[in-house]
Each structure stands twice: as structure tokens, then as C-alpha cells.
XYZ file of C-alpha atoms in Angstrom:
255
model
C -31.505 -11.945 22.258
C -28.594 -10.565 24.286
C -27.120 -13.909 24.565
C -27.748 -14.587 20.867
C -26.028 -11.265 20.010
C -23.019 -12.263 22.660
C -22.796 -15.644 20.316
C -22.758 -14.114 17.012
C -20.316 -11.600 18.021
C -17.842 -14.553 19.816
C -18.387 -16.335 16.638
C -17.066 -13.788 14.422
C -14.100 -12.838 16.778
C -13.023 -16.461 16.460
C -13.480 -16.320 12.536
C -11.223 -13.393 12.249
C -8.911 -14.784 14.320
C -8.591 -18.187 12.496
C -8.135 -16.424 9.677
C -5.283 -14.559 11.114
C -3.662 -17.596 12.373
C -4.112 -19.743 9.516
C -0.898 -18.152 8.105
C 0.618 -21.471 8.421
C 4.219 -20.089 7.346
C 5.777 -16.127 6.990
C 4.591 -13.845 4.417
C 7.120 -13.637 2.330
C 8.035 -9.807 1.406
C 10.611 -8.669 -0.955
C 12.247 -5.192 -0.715
C 15.153 -3.631 -2.689
C 18.272 -1.789 -1.332
C 16.539 1.209 -1.883
C 15.710 4.064 0.927
C 11.995 4.165 -0.301
C 12.219 0.139 1.596
C 12.325 1.736 4.942
C 8.703 1.493 5.722
C 9.240 -2.267 5.259
C 12.446 -2.244 7.092
C 10.981 -0.331 10.077
C 7.745 -2.245 10.278
C 10.096 -5.239 10.813
C 12.718 -3.940 13.274
C 10.390 -2.094 15.216
C 7.646 -5.004 15.787
C 4.954 -3.632 14.042
C 4.222 -6.721 11.942
C 3.925 -8.659 14.645
C 1.851 -6.204 16.556
C -0.900 -6.550 13.506
C -0.791 -10.416 14.065
C 1.053 -11.152 10.744
C 4.215 -13.031 10.335
C 6.573 -11.710 7.583
C 9.936 -12.810 6.418
C 11.863 -10.194 4.319
C 13.472 -11.068 1.500
C 16.152 -8.782 -0.369
C 16.399 -8.219 -4.121
C 19.168 -6.443 -5.823
C 16.546 -4.690 -8.860
C 13.090 -4.794 -9.340
C 12.809 -7.187 -12.338
C 14.253 -9.934 -10.246
C 11.767 -8.989 -7.471
C 9.094 -8.826 -9.588
C 9.832 -12.220 -11.591
C 9.841 -13.756 -7.773
C 6.901 -12.324 -7.558
C 4.904 -13.662 -10.730
C 6.647 -17.309 -9.734
C 5.469 -17.214 -6.222
C 8.832 -17.177 -4.940
C 7.609 -14.413 -2.711
C 4.012 -13.197 -1.426
C 4.358 -9.382 -1.959
C 7.192 -6.869 -2.710
C 8.492 -3.444 -2.426
C 9.441 -2.607 -5.959
C 9.749 0.370 -7.774
C 6.885 1.980 -9.195
C 7.777 2.437 -12.989
C 8.998 -0.987 -13.438
C 5.772 -2.465 -12.009
C 3.393 -0.343 -14.108
C 4.978 -1.877 -17.003
C 5.081 -5.338 -16.191
C 1.456 -4.712 -15.358
C 0.814 -3.142 -18.772
C 2.664 -6.331 -20.435
C 0.012 -8.633 -18.705
C 1.701 -9.716 -15.399
C -1.170 -10.000 -13.135
C -0.242 -7.336 -10.099
C -1.783 -5.437 -7.555
C -0.496 -2.365 -5.848
C -1.671 -2.090 -2.416
C 0.462 0.473 -0.796
C 3.018 2.999 -1.262
C 6.696 3.370 0.140
C 9.170 6.197 -0.417
C 10.694 8.286 -3.285
C 14.218 9.371 -3.226
C 14.382 12.859 -3.973
C 17.559 14.327 -6.071
C 20.675 15.543 -4.609
C 19.148 19.047 -4.215
C 15.622 18.062 -2.671
C 14.705 22.242 -3.029
C 15.249 22.504 -6.463
C 12.718 23.265 -9.083
C 12.004 20.316 -11.326
C 9.752 20.275 -14.445
C 6.663 18.136 -14.303
C 8.685 15.395 -16.757
C 11.980 14.980 -14.292
C 9.333 15.016 -11.312
C 7.458 11.994 -12.769
C 11.121 10.320 -13.959
C 12.141 10.720 -10.424
C 8.888 9.489 -8.716
C 8.993 6.284 -11.110
C 11.804 5.087 -9.391
C 9.792 5.292 -6.188
C 8.460 2.410 -4.218
C 5.101 0.683 -4.278
C 4.027 -2.452 -2.499
C 2.353 -5.041 -4.637
C 1.171 -8.498 -4.819
C -0.141 -11.313 -7.285
C -3.588 -11.254 -7.970
C -6.019 -13.242 -6.526
C -6.314 -16.053 -5.885
C -2.862 -16.258 -5.310
C -2.500 -13.238 -3.018
C -2.491 -13.609 0.243
C -6.116 -13.327 2.335
C -7.273 -9.814 2.216
C -7.089 -10.114 5.941
C -3.562 -10.602 6.037
C -2.981 -7.848 3.513
C -4.647 -5.272 5.573
C -3.011 -6.159 8.634
C 0.518 -5.841 6.631
C -0.361 -2.113 5.352
C -1.373 -1.475 8.982
C 2.186 -2.255 9.851
C 3.291 -0.132 7.297
C 1.372 2.744 8.252
C 2.352 2.360 12.065
C 6.082 2.429 10.723
C 5.200 5.724 8.742
C 4.124 7.169 11.673
C 7.215 6.302 13.490
C 9.420 7.551 10.980
C 7.695 10.820 10.923
C 8.140 11.736 14.402
C 11.544 10.847 14.710
C 13.340 14.368 14.822
C 15.580 14.616 12.027
C 15.594 10.829 11.407
C 14.816 8.815 8.187
C 11.352 10.432 7.683
C 12.485 13.584 6.687
C 14.681 15.386 4.222
C 16.067 12.979 1.000
C 13.067 10.786 1.042
C 9.455 11.067 0.597
C 7.687 8.741 2.115
C 4.041 7.830 1.573
C 1.979 4.578 2.703
C -0.708 5.394 0.298
C -0.787 3.477 -2.952
C -2.007 6.857 -4.143
C -4.188 5.943 -7.602
C -3.957 9.441 -8.913
C -0.310 9.770 -8.505
C 0.054 6.010 -10.106
C -2.126 7.188 -13.070
C -0.001 10.332 -13.768
C 3.080 7.941 -13.742
C 0.845 5.544 -16.319
C 0.224 8.418 -18.592
C 3.642 9.802 -18.640
C 5.117 6.519 -19.485
C 2.340 6.151 -22.309
C 1.143 2.737 -21.159
C -2.573 2.967 -21.191
C -2.486 1.991 -25.026
C -5.885 2.809 -27.546
C -7.553 -0.489 -27.025
C -6.906 -0.875 -23.158
C -10.095 -0.507 -21.305
C -10.426 2.883 -19.603
C -10.535 1.126 -16.284
C -7.288 -0.845 -16.894
C -5.395 0.308 -14.264
C -7.846 1.050 -11.503
C -8.361 -2.819 -11.350
C -4.231 -3.172 -10.546
C -4.433 -0.549 -7.519
C -6.150 -2.311 -4.627
C -6.727 0.788 -2.773
C -9.085 -0.578 -0.762
C -6.304 -2.462 1.210
C -5.077 0.738 2.154
C -8.574 2.492 3.248
C -9.256 -0.522 5.577
C -5.808 -0.365 7.346
C -6.339 3.669 7.878
C -10.126 2.759 9.164
C -8.646 0.389 11.673
C -6.203 2.529 12.839
C -8.750 5.696 13.384
C -11.066 3.493 14.796
C -8.039 2.914 17.463
C -6.810 6.386 18.077
C -9.901 8.580 16.678
C -8.093 11.933 15.982
C -5.834 11.989 18.411
C -2.701 11.240 15.837
C -1.959 14.176 13.866
C -0.030 12.446 11.293
C -2.662 9.634 10.994
C -5.237 12.195 10.654
C -3.387 14.022 7.770
C -2.982 10.542 5.718
C -6.535 10.151 6.749
C -7.718 13.750 4.925
C -5.757 12.798 1.822
C -7.203 9.449 1.192
C -8.973 8.739 -1.815
C -10.007 5.332 -2.944
C -9.862 4.067 -6.771
C -12.597 5.574 -8.253
C -15.850 3.761 -7.436
C -14.455 1.370 -5.269
C -16.154 2.423 -2.054
C -20.115 2.235 -1.581
C -22.308 4.753 -0.722
C -22.676 4.145 2.977
C -18.791 3.976 3.033
C -18.448 7.202 1.358
C -21.029 8.848 3.898
C -19.400 7.191 7.007
C -15.931 8.328 6.018
C -17.137 12.263 5.382
C -18.650 12.192 8.762
C -15.062 11.017 10.310
C -13.611 13.751 8.074
C -12.071 12.301 5.673
C -12.274 11.917 1.750
C -12.475 9.072 -0.164
């Protein structure tokens, strides 16, 4: 029995390794010259993509429109672009899935009191990471590795005293369905005839949840930055089965 179990575990490990190594060419990740793209750049420069077993080639774009056009045409595999324009293109019928967050540049005075409309307008320029819809999107395992690297970059930036992870940019690797829904409604993108779950079907927060689980399994509750991310993680409505919700509750996170 133990031998059989060992063989099964070996086969599962070989399958996972084959899935990761099947990435014959680098994943092309588009990004903007925007401070919110720092998670992508840091994950590359600090070796987190490589450490997570995903080959990434960063491709710079001057604006979101060109970046999303390249994503839709298959010129890149994923892109870190402005959330407001990404949502508008989703509303126009582009088959995109948001899998992670990035950063939002704050105004000249980060302590200034902004009304809700001004805050949402500012957040619309923040960065999210999107991919094409299946089947053209990279495989789930590759995407989980990609987002795991972005979370590690976030951890790194937050731990640099006075570094880029503080002050003028608010970083958050979480795609954060609730925030995206507020932006969706602020820009009046729902429409009367659009299905109520339309936006939920375009936010693939399961990728972020799986990446967090992977890192939590490695470190437990030892890392305060990671623990805070886990406690704030909330999946898209009804995306998590009851067993997963019970497991997450036992870990201390709320999904």
C-alpha cells in the first residue's frame, strides 16, 4: 500500500513538473511605464519569476490601449495595464480575465481627503494583471506561478524601509473583486441587459487565492505581510467550494 501511494505521489509530482517545463517559450508579460508596474519589474529583477519556475519576458508598452490590443491579438500572454481601460474593454466584449493587482499612484498629497468619485477616478488608473480568456490563456499552473512571484515581489517591496513599497504608490497584488466591482459601477459598465455575474466571470481571483495558499503552505503564519494579505483575501462570489472555505477558515483567512 505504501509503495502504491509512493508511486502515485511520484506520478503527480512528475505531472506538475511536466506542466511547468512544457512552457517551451517565455511568457510575454506586458507592462506600462507606470509606478504601479513595479511588482512585475521587481519580480523580474529580483529573480522571483525564475525561482517560481516560470520563464517571463517583459514587454514595455507606452499606453494601455496598445497593450490590450497586443493581448487580444496574441502578441503577449499577459499584461499589467490600467484597470479602468481594461474594464471598459471587457464591457465592450473583449475576452479578458483579471488575475492580479498591481499598484495605484496616489495624488501629489497622499494624505489629502478625496471624495469617493475622485478616489475612484484615481484608482481607475491603477494597474491590474490580465490574460486572455481560455483556451488561449497560459495554463493555470503557469498563472499561479506568475502570481506567486508577484506576491513575493510585493513582500519584498513592503519590507524595504522607505523604499518603493511606501508613500506615493499603493501596492496590492490582490485583484480584489470588490474594488473592481466599485470601479465597474462607477463607470456605469454593467448595463441593464448584462447578466449579474458578468464581471465575476472576468475576474479570475482563484489564481490569486491558489498563489497565496502556496506561499502560506511554505511559511505558515511567520510572515506578517503575507498573513495580512491572506486575512484580507476574498474570492469572487461562489468561486470557492464549501470544503475550501472551511479549510481557509481554519487557517485564519476569510474568503
